[in-house]
Coordinates of C-alpha atoms in Angstrom, one line a residue:
X1 CA 31.5 -18.3 -4.8
X2 CA 29.1 -21.2 -4.3
X3 CA 30.1 -24.7 -3.0
X4 CA 28.1 -27.6 -4.5
X5 CA 28.1 -31.2 -3.4
X6 CA 29.1 -33.4 -6.3
X7 CA 27.9 -36.9 -7.2
X8 CA 31.0 -38.5 -5.7
X9 CA 30.5 -36.7 -2.4
X10 CA 33.3 -34.3 -3.1
X11 CA 33.0 -30.5 -3.2
X12 CA 33.1 -28.7 -6.5
X13 CA 33.4 -25.0 -6.7
X14 CA 31.3 -22.7 -8.9
X15 CA 32.3 -19.1 -8.8
X16 CA 30.8 -15.9 -10.4
X17 CA 32.5 -12.7 -11.2
X18 CA 30.7 -9.4 -11.9
X19 CA 30.9 -8.1 -15.4
X20 CA 30.6 -4.3 -15.5
X21 CA 30.0 -2.3 -18.7
X22 CA 29.6 1.4 -19.1
X23 CA 28.0 4.0 -21.4
X24 CA 27.6 3.2 -25.1
X25 CA 28.8 -0.4 -24.6
X26 CA 26.3 -1.1 -21.8
X27 CA 23.4 0.3 -23.8
X28 CA 24.5 -1.5 -27.0
X29 CA 24.4 -4.9 -25.2
X30 CA 20.9 -4.1 -23.8
X31 CA 19.7 -3.1 -27.2
X32 CA 20.8 -6.4 -28.7
X33 CA 18.6 -8.2 -26.2
X34 CA 15.7 -5.9 -26.9
X35 CA 16.0 -6.5 -30.6
X36 CA 16.1 -10.3 -30.3
X37 CA 12.9 -10.3 -28.1
X38 CA 11.2 -7.7 -30.3
X39 CA 11.9 -9.6 -33.5
X40 CA 10.4 -12.7 -32.1
X41 CA 7.2 -11.0 -30.8
X42 CA 6.7 -8.7 -33.9
X43 CA 6.3 -11.7 -36.2
X44 CA 2.9 -12.3 -34.6
X45 CA 1.3 -8.9 -35.2
X46 CA -1.7 -8.6 -37.5
X47 CA -4.1 -11.0 -39.3
X48 CA -1.2 -12.3 -41.4
X49 CA 1.2 -12.6 -38.4
X50 CA 3.2 -15.8 -38.2
X51 CA 3.2 -18.6 -35.6
X52 CA 5.9 -19.1 -33.0
X53 CA 6.8 -22.6 -31.9
X54 CA 8.0 -22.9 -28.2
X55 CA 9.8 -25.9 -26.8
X56 CA 8.2 -27.4 -23.6
X57 CA 9.9 -29.8 -21.2
X58 CA 8.7 -33.4 -21.7
X59 CA 5.6 -32.5 -23.7
X60 CA 4.8 -31.4 -27.2
X61 CA 5.9 -27.9 -28.4
X62 CA 3.5 -25.0 -28.0
X63 CA 2.4 -23.1 -31.0
X64 CA 1.1 -19.5 -30.4
X65 CA 0.5 -16.1 -31.9
X66 CA 0.1 -14.5 -28.5
X67 CA 2.7 -11.8 -27.9
X68 CA 2.9 -12.1 -24.1
X69 CA 3.4 -15.9 -24.4
X70 CA 6.2 -15.4 -26.8
X71 CA 7.9 -12.7 -24.7
X72 CA 7.7 -14.7 -21.5
X73 CA 9.4 -17.7 -23.1
X74 CA 12.5 -15.7 -24.4
X75 CA 15.4 -16.2 -22.1
X76 CA 18.8 -15.4 -23.6
X77 CA 22.0 -17.3 -22.9
X78 CA 24.1 -14.1 -22.6
X79 CA 23.1 -12.5 -19.3
X80 CA 23.9 -9.0 -20.6
X81 CA 21.6 -9.4 -23.6
X82 CA 19.0 -11.1 -21.4
X83 CA 18.8 -8.0 -19.2
X84 CA 17.7 -6.0 -22.2
X85 CA 15.1 -8.6 -23.1
X86 CA 13.9 -8.6 -19.5
X87 CA 13.3 -4.8 -19.5
X88 CA 11.3 -5.0 -22.7
X89 CA 9.4 -8.0 -21.3
X90 CA 8.4 -5.7 -18.4
X91 CA 6.6 -3.4 -20.9
X92 CA 4.6 -6.3 -22.2
X93 CA 3.8 -7.5 -18.7
X94 CA 2.6 -4.0 -17.7
X95 CA 0.4 -3.7 -20.7
X96 CA -1.0 -7.2 -20.3
X97 CA -1.7 -6.6 -16.6
X98 CA -3.4 -3.2 -17.3
X99 CA -5.6 -4.1 -20.2
X100 CA -5.0 -7.8 -21.1
X101 CA -4.0 -7.1 -24.7
X102 CA -1.7 -4.9 -26.8
X103 CA 1.5 -6.6 -25.7
X104 CA 2.9 -7.0 -29.2
X105 CA 2.2 -3.4 -30.0
X106 CA 3.9 -2.3 -26.8
X107 CA 7.0 -4.4 -27.7
X108 CA 7.2 -2.8 -31.2
X109 CA 6.8 0.7 -29.9
X110 CA 9.3 0.2 -27.1
X111 CA 11.9 -1.2 -29.4
X112 CA 11.4 1.6 -31.9
X113 CA 11.8 4.3 -29.3
X114 CA 14.8 2.5 -27.6
X115 CA 16.7 2.2 -30.9
X116 CA 16.1 5.9 -31.8
X117 CA 17.1 7.0 -28.3
X118 CA 20.3 5.0 -28.4
X119 CA 21.1 6.4 -31.9
X120 CA 20.7 9.9 -30.6
X121 CA 22.9 9.3 -27.6
X122 CA 25.7 7.9 -29.9
X123 CA 25.7 11.1 -31.9
X124 CA 27.0 13.4 -29.3
X125 CA 26.5 15.4 -26.1
X126 CA 22.8 15.0 -25.1
X127 CA 21.2 15.6 -21.7
X128 CA 19.6 12.2 -21.2
X129 CA 17.1 13.4 -18.5
X130 CA 15.8 16.1 -20.8
X131 CA 15.5 13.5 -23.7
X132 CA 13.5 11.2 -21.3
X133 CA 11.2 14.1 -20.5
X134 CA 10.6 14.7 -24.3
X135 CA 9.8 11.1 -24.9
X136 CA 7.3 11.0 -22.0
X137 CA 5.7 14.3 -23.1
X138 CA 5.2 12.9 -26.6
X139 CA 3.7 9.8 -25.1
X140 CA 1.2 11.8 -23.1
X141 CA 0.2 13.8 -26.2
X142 CA -0.4 10.6 -28.1
X143 CA -2.6 9.2 -25.4
X144 CA -4.7 12.4 -25.3
X145 CA -5.1 12.3 -29.1
X146 CA -6.3 8.7 -28.9
X147 CA -8.9 9.7 -26.3
X148 CA -10.2 12.5 -28.5
X149 CA -10.7 10.2 -31.5
X150 CA -12.2 7.4 -29.5
X151 CA -15.7 6.1 -30.4
X152 CA -18.1 4.4 -28.0
X153 CA -19.1 0.7 -28.6
X154 CA -22.9 0.7 -29.2
X155 CA -23.6 -2.4 -31.1
X156 CA -22.9 -6.1 -30.9
X157 CA -21.4 -5.8 -34.4
X158 CA -18.7 -3.5 -32.9
X159 CA -18.1 -6.0 -30.1
X160 CA -17.6 -8.7 -32.7
X161 CA -15.3 -6.5 -34.7
X162 CA -13.0 -6.0 -31.6
X163 CA -13.0 -9.7 -30.9
X164 CA -12.3 -10.5 -34.6
X165 CA -9.1 -8.4 -34.6
X166 CA -7.9 -10.0 -31.4
X167 CA -8.7 -13.4 -32.9
X168 CA -6.6 -12.7 -35.9
X169 CA -9.6 -12.5 -38.2
X170 CA -11.5 -15.6 -37.0
X171 CA -15.1 -14.5 -37.7
X172 CA -16.8 -17.6 -36.4
X173 CA -15.2 -17.3 -32.9
X174 CA -15.8 -13.5 -32.9
X175 CA -19.5 -14.2 -33.5
X176 CA -19.5 -16.7 -30.6
X177 CA -18.2 -14.1 -28.2
X178 CA -20.7 -11.5 -29.6
X179 CA -23.6 -13.8 -29.2
X180 CA -22.6 -14.7 -25.6
X181 CA -22.3 -11.0 -24.6
X182 CA -25.6 -10.3 -26.3
X183 CA -27.2 -13.0 -24.1
X184 CA -25.5 -12.0 -20.9
X185 CA -25.3 -8.2 -21.2
X186 CA -22.1 -6.1 -21.2
X187 CA -21.4 -6.8 -17.5
X188 CA -21.9 -10.6 -17.8
X189 CA -19.2 -12.9 -16.7
X190 CA -17.6 -15.2 -19.3
X191 CA -15.2 -18.0 -18.4
X192 CA -12.9 -19.8 -20.8
X193 CA -12.3 -23.6 -20.3
X194 CA -10.7 -26.3 -22.4
X195 CA -13.2 -28.6 -24.2
X196 CA -12.7 -32.4 -24.4
X197 CA -13.5 -32.4 -28.1
X198 CA -12.7 -30.5 -31.3
X199 CA -15.8 -28.2 -31.2
X200 CA -16.5 -24.9 -29.4
X201 CA -19.6 -24.5 -27.2
X202 CA -21.2 -22.1 -24.8
X203 CA -23.0 -23.1 -21.6
X204 CA -25.1 -20.6 -19.7
X205 CA -25.7 -21.1 -16.0
X206 CA -28.6 -19.5 -14.2
X207 CA -28.6 -18.9 -10.5
X208 CA -25.5 -20.0 -8.5
X209 CA -23.5 -23.2 -9.3
X210 CA -21.0 -24.4 -6.7
X211 CA -18.3 -27.0 -7.7
X212 CA -19.2 -29.3 -4.9
X213 CA -21.9 -32.0 -4.6
X214 CA -23.7 -34.0 -1.8
X215 CA -21.6 -35.8 0.8
X216 CA -23.7 -38.9 0.6
X217 CA -25.5 -40.4 -2.5
X218 CA -28.1 -42.1 -0.3
X219 CA -30.2 -39.0 -0.1
X220 CA -30.6 -38.7 -3.9
X221 CA -34.2 -38.5 -5.2
X222 CA -33.1 -39.7 -8.6
X223 CA -30.6 -42.5 -9.0
X224 CA -28.4 -43.9 -11.8
X225 CA -26.5 -41.8 -14.3
X226 CA -28.4 -38.6 -13.4
X227 CA -28.4 -39.2 -9.7
X228 CA -29.4 -36.0 -7.9
X229 CA -31.4 -34.5 -5.1
X230 CA -34.1 -31.8 -5.9
X231 CA -35.2 -29.6 -3.1
X232 CA -38.1 -27.1 -3.6
X233 CA -38.6 -24.0 -1.4
X234 CA -35.4 -24.9 0.4
X235 CA -33.8 -23.4 3.6
X236 CA -30.1 -22.8 3.5
X237 CA -27.6 -23.0 6.4
X238 CA -24.1 -21.7 5.8
X239 CA -21.2 -22.2 8.2
X240 CA -17.4 -22.3 8.2
X241 CA -17.4 -24.7 11.1
X242 CA -16.9 -28.5 11.0
X243 CA -20.1 -30.1 12.2
X244 CA -19.3 -33.1 14.5
X245 CA -22.6 -33.8 16.2
X246 CA -26.3 -33.6 15.3
X247 CA -26.9 -31.6 18.4
X248 CA -25.1 -28.7 16.8
X249 CA -27.7 -28.4 14.0
X250 CA -30.8 -29.3 16.0
X251 CA -32.1 -25.6 16.0
X252 CA -31.8 -25.6 12.2
X253 CA -33.5 -29.0 11.9
X254 CA -36.3 -27.9 14.2
X255 CA -36.9 -24.7 12.1
X256 CA -37.0 -26.8 8.9
X257 CA -39.5 -29.3 10.5
X258 CA -41.8 -26.5 11.8
X259 CA -41.8 -24.8 8.4
X260 CA -42.1 -28.1 6.5
X261 CA -39.2 -27.1 4.3
X262 CA -36.1 -29.1 3.2
X263 CA -32.8 -28.0 4.6
X264 CA -29.5 -27.7 2.7
X265 CA -26.4 -27.4 4.9
X266 CA -23.1 -26.1 3.4
X267 CA -20.3 -26.4 5.9
X268 CA -16.5 -26.7 6.1
X269 CA -16.8 -30.4 6.8
X270 CA -18.9 -33.2 8.4
X271 CA -18.0 -36.3 10.4
X272 CA -19.0 -39.6 9.0
X273 CA -21.2 -40.3 12.0
X274 CA -23.1 -37.1 11.5
X275 CA -23.7 -38.0 7.8
X276 CA -25.1 -41.4 8.8
X277 CA -27.5 -39.7 11.2
X278 CA -28.6 -37.2 8.5
X279 CA -29.2 -40.0 6.0
X280 CA -31.2 -42.0 8.5
X281 CA -33.3 -38.9 9.3
X282 CA -33.8 -38.3 5.6
X283 CA -34.9 -41.9 4.8
X284 CA -37.3 -41.9 7.7
X285 CA -39.0 -38.9 6.3
X286 CA -38.6 -36.6 9.3
X287 CA -36.8 -33.7 7.6
X288 CA -35.3 -33.7 4.1
X289 CA -31.7 -32.7 4.7
X290 CA -28.7 -32.5 2.4
X291 CA -25.1 -31.9 3.4
X292 CA -22.5 -30.3 1.1
X293 CA -18.9 -29.4 1.8
X294 CA -18.1 -25.7 1.2
X295 CA -16.1 -25.0 -1.9
X296 CA -12.4 -23.8 -1.8
X297 CA -9.8 -23.8 0.9
X298 CA -8.5 -21.3 3.5
X299 CA -9.1 -17.6 2.8
X300 CA -10.5 -18.3 -0.6
X301 CA -13.2 -20.5 1.0
X302 CA -14.1 -17.8 3.5
X303 CA -14.5 -15.2 0.6
X304 CA -16.7 -17.6 -1.4
X305 CA -18.9 -18.4 1.5
X306 CA -19.3 -14.7 2.3
X307 CA -20.3 -14.1 -1.3
X308 CA -22.8 -17.0 -1.1
X309 CA -24.3 -15.7 2.1
X310 CA -24.9 -12.3 0.5
X311 CA -26.4 -13.8 -2.6
X312 CA -28.7 -16.2 -0.7
X313 CA -29.8 -13.7 2.0
X314 CA -28.2 -15.8 4.8
X315 CA -25.8 -15.1 7.6
X316 CA -22.5 -16.9 7.5
X317 CA -22.0 -18.6 10.8
X318 CA -18.2 -18.7 11.2
X319 CA -17.9 -20.6 14.5
X320 CA -19.6 -23.8 15.7
X321 CA -20.8 -22.0 18.8
X322 CA -22.9 -19.7 16.7
X323 CA -25.1 -22.7 15.6
X324 CA -26.7 -23.0 19.1
X325 CA -28.2 -19.5 18.9
X326 CA -29.4 -19.9 15.3
X327 CA -32.7 -18.2 14.3
X328 CA -34.8 -18.1 11.2
X329 CA -33.1 -14.8 10.1
X330 CA -29.8 -16.7 9.8
X331 CA -31.1 -19.0 7.2
X332 CA -31.2 -18.3 3.5
X333 CA -34.0 -19.5 1.3
X334 CA -34.2 -20.4 -2.4
X335 CA -37.0 -21.4 -4.7
X336 CA -35.1 -24.6 -5.7
X337 CA -31.9 -26.4 -5.1
X338 CA -30.5 -29.2 -7.2
X339 CA -27.6 -31.2 -5.9
X340 CA -25.7 -34.0 -7.6
X341 CA -22.4 -35.8 -7.0
X342 CA -20.3 -32.9 -8.3
X343 CA -22.3 -29.7 -8.2
X344 CA -24.9 -27.7 -6.3
X345 CA -27.3 -25.4 -8.2
X346 CA -29.2 -22.8 -6.2
X347 CA -32.0 -21.0 -8.0
X348 CA -33.9 -17.8 -7.2
X349 CA -33.0 -16.6 -3.7
X350 CA -36.1 -15.4 -1.9
X351 CA -34.6 -12.7 0.3
X352 CA -31.4 -10.7 -0.4
X353 CA -30.1 -7.3 0.6
X354 CA -29.7 -5.6 -2.8
X355 CA -27.6 -2.7 -1.6
X356 CA -25.1 -5.0 0.1
X357 CA -25.1 -7.2 -3.0
X358 CA -24.3 -4.4 -5.4
X359 CA -21.5 -3.1 -3.0
X360 CA -19.9 -6.5 -3.0
X361 CA -20.2 -6.8 -6.8
X362 CA -18.5 -3.4 -7.2
X363 CA -15.7 -4.4 -4.8
X364 CA -15.0 -7.6 -6.8
X365 CA -15.0 -5.5 -10.1
X366 CA -12.3 -3.3 -8.5
X367 CA -10.3 -6.3 -7.6
X368 CA -10.6 -7.6 -11.1
X369 CA -9.1 -4.3 -12.4
X370 CA -6.1 -4.8 -10.1
X371 CA -5.7 -8.6 -10.7
X372 CA -2.2 -9.5 -11.8
X373 CA -2.3 -13.2 -12.7
X374 CA -4.6 -15.1 -15.0
X375 CA -5.5 -17.5 -12.1
X376 CA -6.5 -14.6 -9.8
X377 CA -8.6 -13.0 -12.6
X378 CA -10.3 -16.3 -13.2
X379 CA -11.2 -16.8 -9.5
X380 CA -12.5 -13.2 -9.3
X381 CA -14.6 -13.6 -12.4
X382 CA -16.1 -16.8 -11.1
X383 CA -17.0 -15.1 -7.9
X384 CA -18.6 -12.2 -9.8
X385 CA -20.6 -14.5 -12.0
X386 CA -22.0 -16.3 -8.9
X387 CA -23.0 -13.1 -7.3
X388 CA -24.7 -11.8 -10.5
X389 CA -26.6 -15.1 -10.7
X390 CA -25.7 -15.8 -14.3
X391 CA -22.5 -16.6 -16.2
X392 CA -21.4 -18.3 -19.4
X393 CA -18.6 -20.7 -19.9
X394 CA -17.0 -21.0 -23.4
X395 CA -15.5 -24.4 -23.9
X396 CA -12.7 -24.0 -26.5
X397 CA -12.1 -27.1 -28.7
X398 CA -9.1 -28.2 -30.7
X399 CA -7.9 -31.3 -32.6
X400 CA -4.6 -31.3 -30.7
X401 CA -3.1 -30.0 -27.5
X402 CA -1.1 -27.5 -29.6
X403 CA -4.2 -26.1 -31.3
X404 CA -6.2 -26.1 -28.0
X405 CA -3.6 -24.1 -26.2
X406 CA -3.2 -21.6 -29.0
X407 CA -7.0 -21.1 -29.4
X408 CA -7.5 -20.7 -25.7
X409 CA -4.9 -17.9 -25.6
X410 CA -6.7 -16.1 -28.5
X411 CA -10.1 -16.5 -26.8
X412 CA -8.7 -14.9 -23.6
X413 CA -7.0 -12.1 -25.5
X414 CA -10.3 -11.4 -27.4
X415 CA -12.4 -11.3 -24.2
X416 CA -9.9 -8.9 -22.6
X417 CA -10.0 -6.6 -25.6
X418 CA -13.8 -6.7 -25.7
X419 CA -14.1 -5.7 -22.1
X420 CA -11.7 -2.8 -22.5
X421 CA -13.5 -1.6 -25.7
X422 CA -16.9 -1.7 -24.0
X423 CA -15.6 0.3 -21.1
X424 CA -13.5 2.9 -22.9
X425 CA -14.3 2.9 -26.6
X426 CA -12.5 2.1 -29.9
X427 CA -10.3 3.7 -32.5
X428 CA -9.5 2.6 -36.1
X429 CA -7.1 -0.4 -36.1
X430 CA -4.3 -1.6 -38.2
X431 CA -1.9 1.0 -36.7
X432 CA -3.9 3.8 -38.3
X433 CA -4.9 5.4 -35.0
X434 CA -1.3 5.9 -34.1
X435 CA -0.6 7.6 -37.5
X436 CA -3.5 10.0 -36.9
X437 CA -1.8 11.1 -33.7
X438 CA 1.2 12.5 -35.5
X439 CA -0.5 15.9 -36.2
X440 CA -1.1 16.3 -32.5
X441 CA 2.7 16.1 -31.9
X442 CA 3.3 18.6 -34.7
X443 CA 0.9 21.1 -33.1
X444 CA 2.8 21.2 -29.8
X445 CA 4.4 24.5 -28.9
X446 CA 8.0 24.8 -29.8
X447 CA 10.2 22.9 -27.4
X448 CA 12.3 25.1 -25.0
X449 CA 15.3 22.7 -25.3
X450 CA 16.6 20.6 -28.1
X451 CA 16.3 17.3 -26.2
X452 CA 12.6 17.8 -25.7
X453 CA 12.1 18.2 -29.5
X454 CA 14.2 15.1 -30.2
X455 CA 12.1 13.1 -27.7
X456 CA 9.0 14.1 -29.5
X457 CA 10.5 13.1 -32.8
X458 CA 11.4 9.7 -31.4
X459 CA 7.8 9.1 -30.4
X460 CA 6.6 10.3 -33.8
X461 CA 8.9 7.9 -35.6
X462 CA 7.7 5.0 -33.4
X463 CA 4.0 5.7 -34.3
X464 CA 4.7 4.4 -37.8
X465 CA 6.0 1.0 -36.7
X466 CA 2.7 -0.9 -35.9
X467 CA 1.3 -0.1 -39.4
X468 CA 4.7 -0.9 -41.0
X469 CA 5.0 -4.2 -39.1
X470 CA 1.4 -5.3 -40.0
X471 CA 2.0 -4.6 -43.7
X472 CA 5.4 -6.4 -43.6
X473 CA 3.9 -9.5 -42.0
X474 CA 1.2 -9.4 -44.7
X475 CA 3.9 -9.7 -47.4
X476 CA 3.3 -6.3 -49.0
X477 CA 5.6 -3.2 -49.3
X478 CA 5.3 -1.5 -45.9
X479 CA 6.7 1.8 -47.1
X480 CA 4.0 2.0 -49.8
X481 CA 1.3 1.2 -47.3
X482 CA 2.6 3.8 -44.8
X483 CA 2.6 6.4 -47.6
X484 CA -1.0 5.8 -48.6
X485 CA -2.4 5.7 -45.1
X486 CA -0.5 8.9 -44.1
X487 CA -2.0 10.6 -47.2
X488 CA -5.5 9.6 -46.1
X489 CA -7.4 10.9 -43.1
X490 CA -9.8 9.7 -40.4
X491 CA -10.6 6.0 -40.4
X492 CA -8.8 5.4 -43.8
X493 CA -6.3 2.6 -43.4
X494 CA -4.9 -0.7 -44.6
X495 CA -6.9 -4.0 -44.3
X496 CA -4.1 -6.6 -44.1
X497 CA -6.5 -9.5 -44.3
X498 CA -7.7 -8.5 -47.8
X499 CA -4.8 -6.3 -48.9
X500 CA -7.2 -3.4 -49.5
X501 CA -7.5 0.2 -48.3
X502 CA -10.7 1.8 -46.9
X503 CA -12.6 2.9 -43.9
X504 CA -11.3 0.5 -41.2
X505 CA -14.1 1.2 -38.7
X506 CA -16.7 0.4 -41.3
X507 CA -14.8 -2.8 -42.1
X508 CA -14.8 -3.8 -38.5
X509 CA -11.0 -3.3 -38.0
X510 CA -10.8 -1.5 -34.7
X511 CA -8.7 -1.5 -31.5
X512 CA -9.8 -0.7 -28.0
X513 CA -8.7 2.8 -27.1
X514 CA -7.2 2.0 -23.7
X515 CA -5.2 -0.9 -25.2
X516 CA -3.3 1.6 -27.5
X517 CA -3.0 4.1 -24.7
X518 CA -1.5 1.5 -22.3
X519 CA 0.9 0.2 -25.0
X520 CA 2.2 3.7 -25.7
X521 CA 2.6 4.7 -22.1
X522 CA 4.4 1.4 -21.1
X523 CA 6.6 1.5 -24.2
X524 CA 7.7 5.1 -23.5
X525 CA 8.5 4.3 -19.9
X526 CA 10.7 1.4 -20.8
X527 CA 12.4 3.1 -23.7
X528 CA 13.3 6.2 -21.6
X529 CA 14.6 3.8 -18.9
X530 CA 16.9 2.1 -21.4
X531 CA 18.1 5.5 -22.6
X532 CA 19.1 6.6 -19.1
X533 CA 21.0 3.4 -18.3
X534 CA 24.7 4.1 -17.9
X535 CA 26.1 1.0 -16.1
X536 CA 25.3 -2.7 -16.7
X537 CA 26.4 -5.2 -14.0
X538 CA 25.9 -8.9 -14.6
X539 CA 27.1 -12.2 -13.1
X540 CA 29.5 -14.1 -15.3
X541 CA 30.7 -17.6 -14.3
X542 CA 34.4 -18.2 -14.1
X543 CA 35.6 -21.2 -16.1
X544 CA 36.9 -24.0 -13.9
X545 CA 40.3 -24.0 -15.5
X546 CA 40.8 -20.3 -14.9
X547 CA 39.5 -20.7 -11.4
X548 CA 41.9 -23.6 -10.7
X549 CA 44.9 -21.5 -12.0
X550 CA 43.9 -18.6 -9.8
X551 CA 43.6 -20.8 -6.7
X552 CA 47.1 -22.3 -7.5
X553 CA 48.6 -18.8 -7.8
X554 CA 47.0 -17.7 -4.6
X555 CA 48.3 -20.7 -2.7
X556 CA 51.8 -20.3 -4.1
X557 CA 51.8 -16.7 -3.0
X558 CA 50.7 -17.7 0.5
X559 CA 53.5 -20.3 0.8
X560 CA 56.0 -17.8 -0.5
X561 CA 55.1 -15.5 2.3

C-alpha cells in the first residue's frame, strides 16, 4: 500500500494487490501481449512495409519503419499482457544490441515459435523442458546452415545492396553509404548527424578534429567570419591539469622558443589571468601560443585525452606538478594545426608509436562490439575515427522533423547492417535464406524423444514466417509466394519491391548472415522461455471504493472485538 499526499494536503491511499495466474491461463495472457507487439512490428517488414505513427509528448508524432523503435514504444494498459510484450521486446533488444539490425525478423520468429509452443502445450501432456531443448537444438542447426551458405562481401556493389535492403529500397541513400565506405575503406568510421536542410551530404575529415576552439579570439591570424589561427610545425602540450599561472608552463614555452616553433596547449582549464598573459606574449611576438580547453568531461575527458596523446606522440601530463619536469619527449608535434572558435584541427602527427596506436584502436573496436546504447556507440566511433585520423559524417536531411527522424533511423540501421555484412558475409534476403535451412532440420538424426522432434518442427514452421510476412505486406498472396520459393533452390526468391521472382543475390537483395543468426538465436531463447512459464504474477490496483469498503469492514471487526 502506498500513501500519497493529495492536493488539499490530505492523505489518499493507493493500494496494489498481486494477481496470480497459472498454467494455460498465464501463458494465454502472455501470448496476447506477444501478439499485439508482434502485429505492430511485423507491419514494417520488407520494402513494402507500412509506417507506424507514434505519439510523443508535447511534440509532433514520430513516423517510423524501424522495428526496435516500434517495439520500444509499445506499452500495454493491462499489466499481464504487457509482461508478454516486454519478453518479446527483450528479443528485439538483444538482437539490436548484438548486430544493430534484424529486430523485426527476431520479433516475427519469436512470435511464431511462441504461438506454436503454446498450441502444443494445450494439446496434452508434454515435457516442457524437453520441448525447450528441441527448440534450441533446431535454432542451432539453422544458425549452422546459415553459416554454410554465407558469401563474403567483396565489392562495393554488395555493400550497397545490403544498405539498400536496410533502407527499404532507397537506392540513392544506399549509393551514398557505398561511396562513403569506398572512400574511407571498410574499417572507416562513419557518423550520422541531422542536417539543417532537406538534402543529404557527406563531409570527410582528415587528421583529428576536436569539438573545442581557442579560449581567446585575440590570437587569431585571420579575423572576421573565418576567424582562425594557423600554426605550422606545431608543438603540442596535453594536460588534465587546470593551469593557473604562467610559471607552470614556462618549461614548455622555453622549449618552443628555443625550437622556434608555435605551441598549442590543450588543458582541462585556464584562468583568465593566464589567458591574458598568453595573449600579450603572442601579440609581442615572443612565442606563438594557443590555449584550448580539453574536450569532454570527467572520465570521458580522460579517455579522449589519452587517445589524443597516443595519436599525437605526446605524453599526457595528468597532474599540474608534472609540468615542472616537462621535457621535449613529453610534447607532441604536428605538421599543422588550425584552430577556430569551435574546433581544433590537427594534421599529420610527426612522431607516433604505431604499435601502441594499433593496440588502442583494437581495444576501442572491442568496446564497440560490446556497446549497449546508441550514445555509447556514437562516442566510441568518434574516438575510433580520431585515432584512425580520418572519418566521415553523413548529414541526413529532411523536410520535416518526422521525416528527419525516420530517415536517420534508417541510415543507422543500414550502417549497422553493412558493418556486420562486411565482417561476416551475406545470404539471400527476402526470407529465402531461412527457407533454405529447412532441409538441414530434416537431415537431423531421428529425435530420441517426441518433444525434441516437436521442438524442431516449431522452428521449421517459424522459418516460413519472414518470407510470408514480406509477401503479405507487399499485397500479394503469401501462400503462393512461399510455395514458389520453396520449390526453387539456392538464391531463388521473391523480390517484393518488383513483385518478381529470381536470383536475389544477383538482384542485390541480401541480408547480413550474422543478423539472421542473431535473430534466430534470440527468438528461440525468448520463445522457449515463454513456453516454460507456469506462473504469472502482476500488480493490480485496488479500486478506491472496494478499498474503502474493505477498510470499513476491518474497522467494524476491530470494534466488535
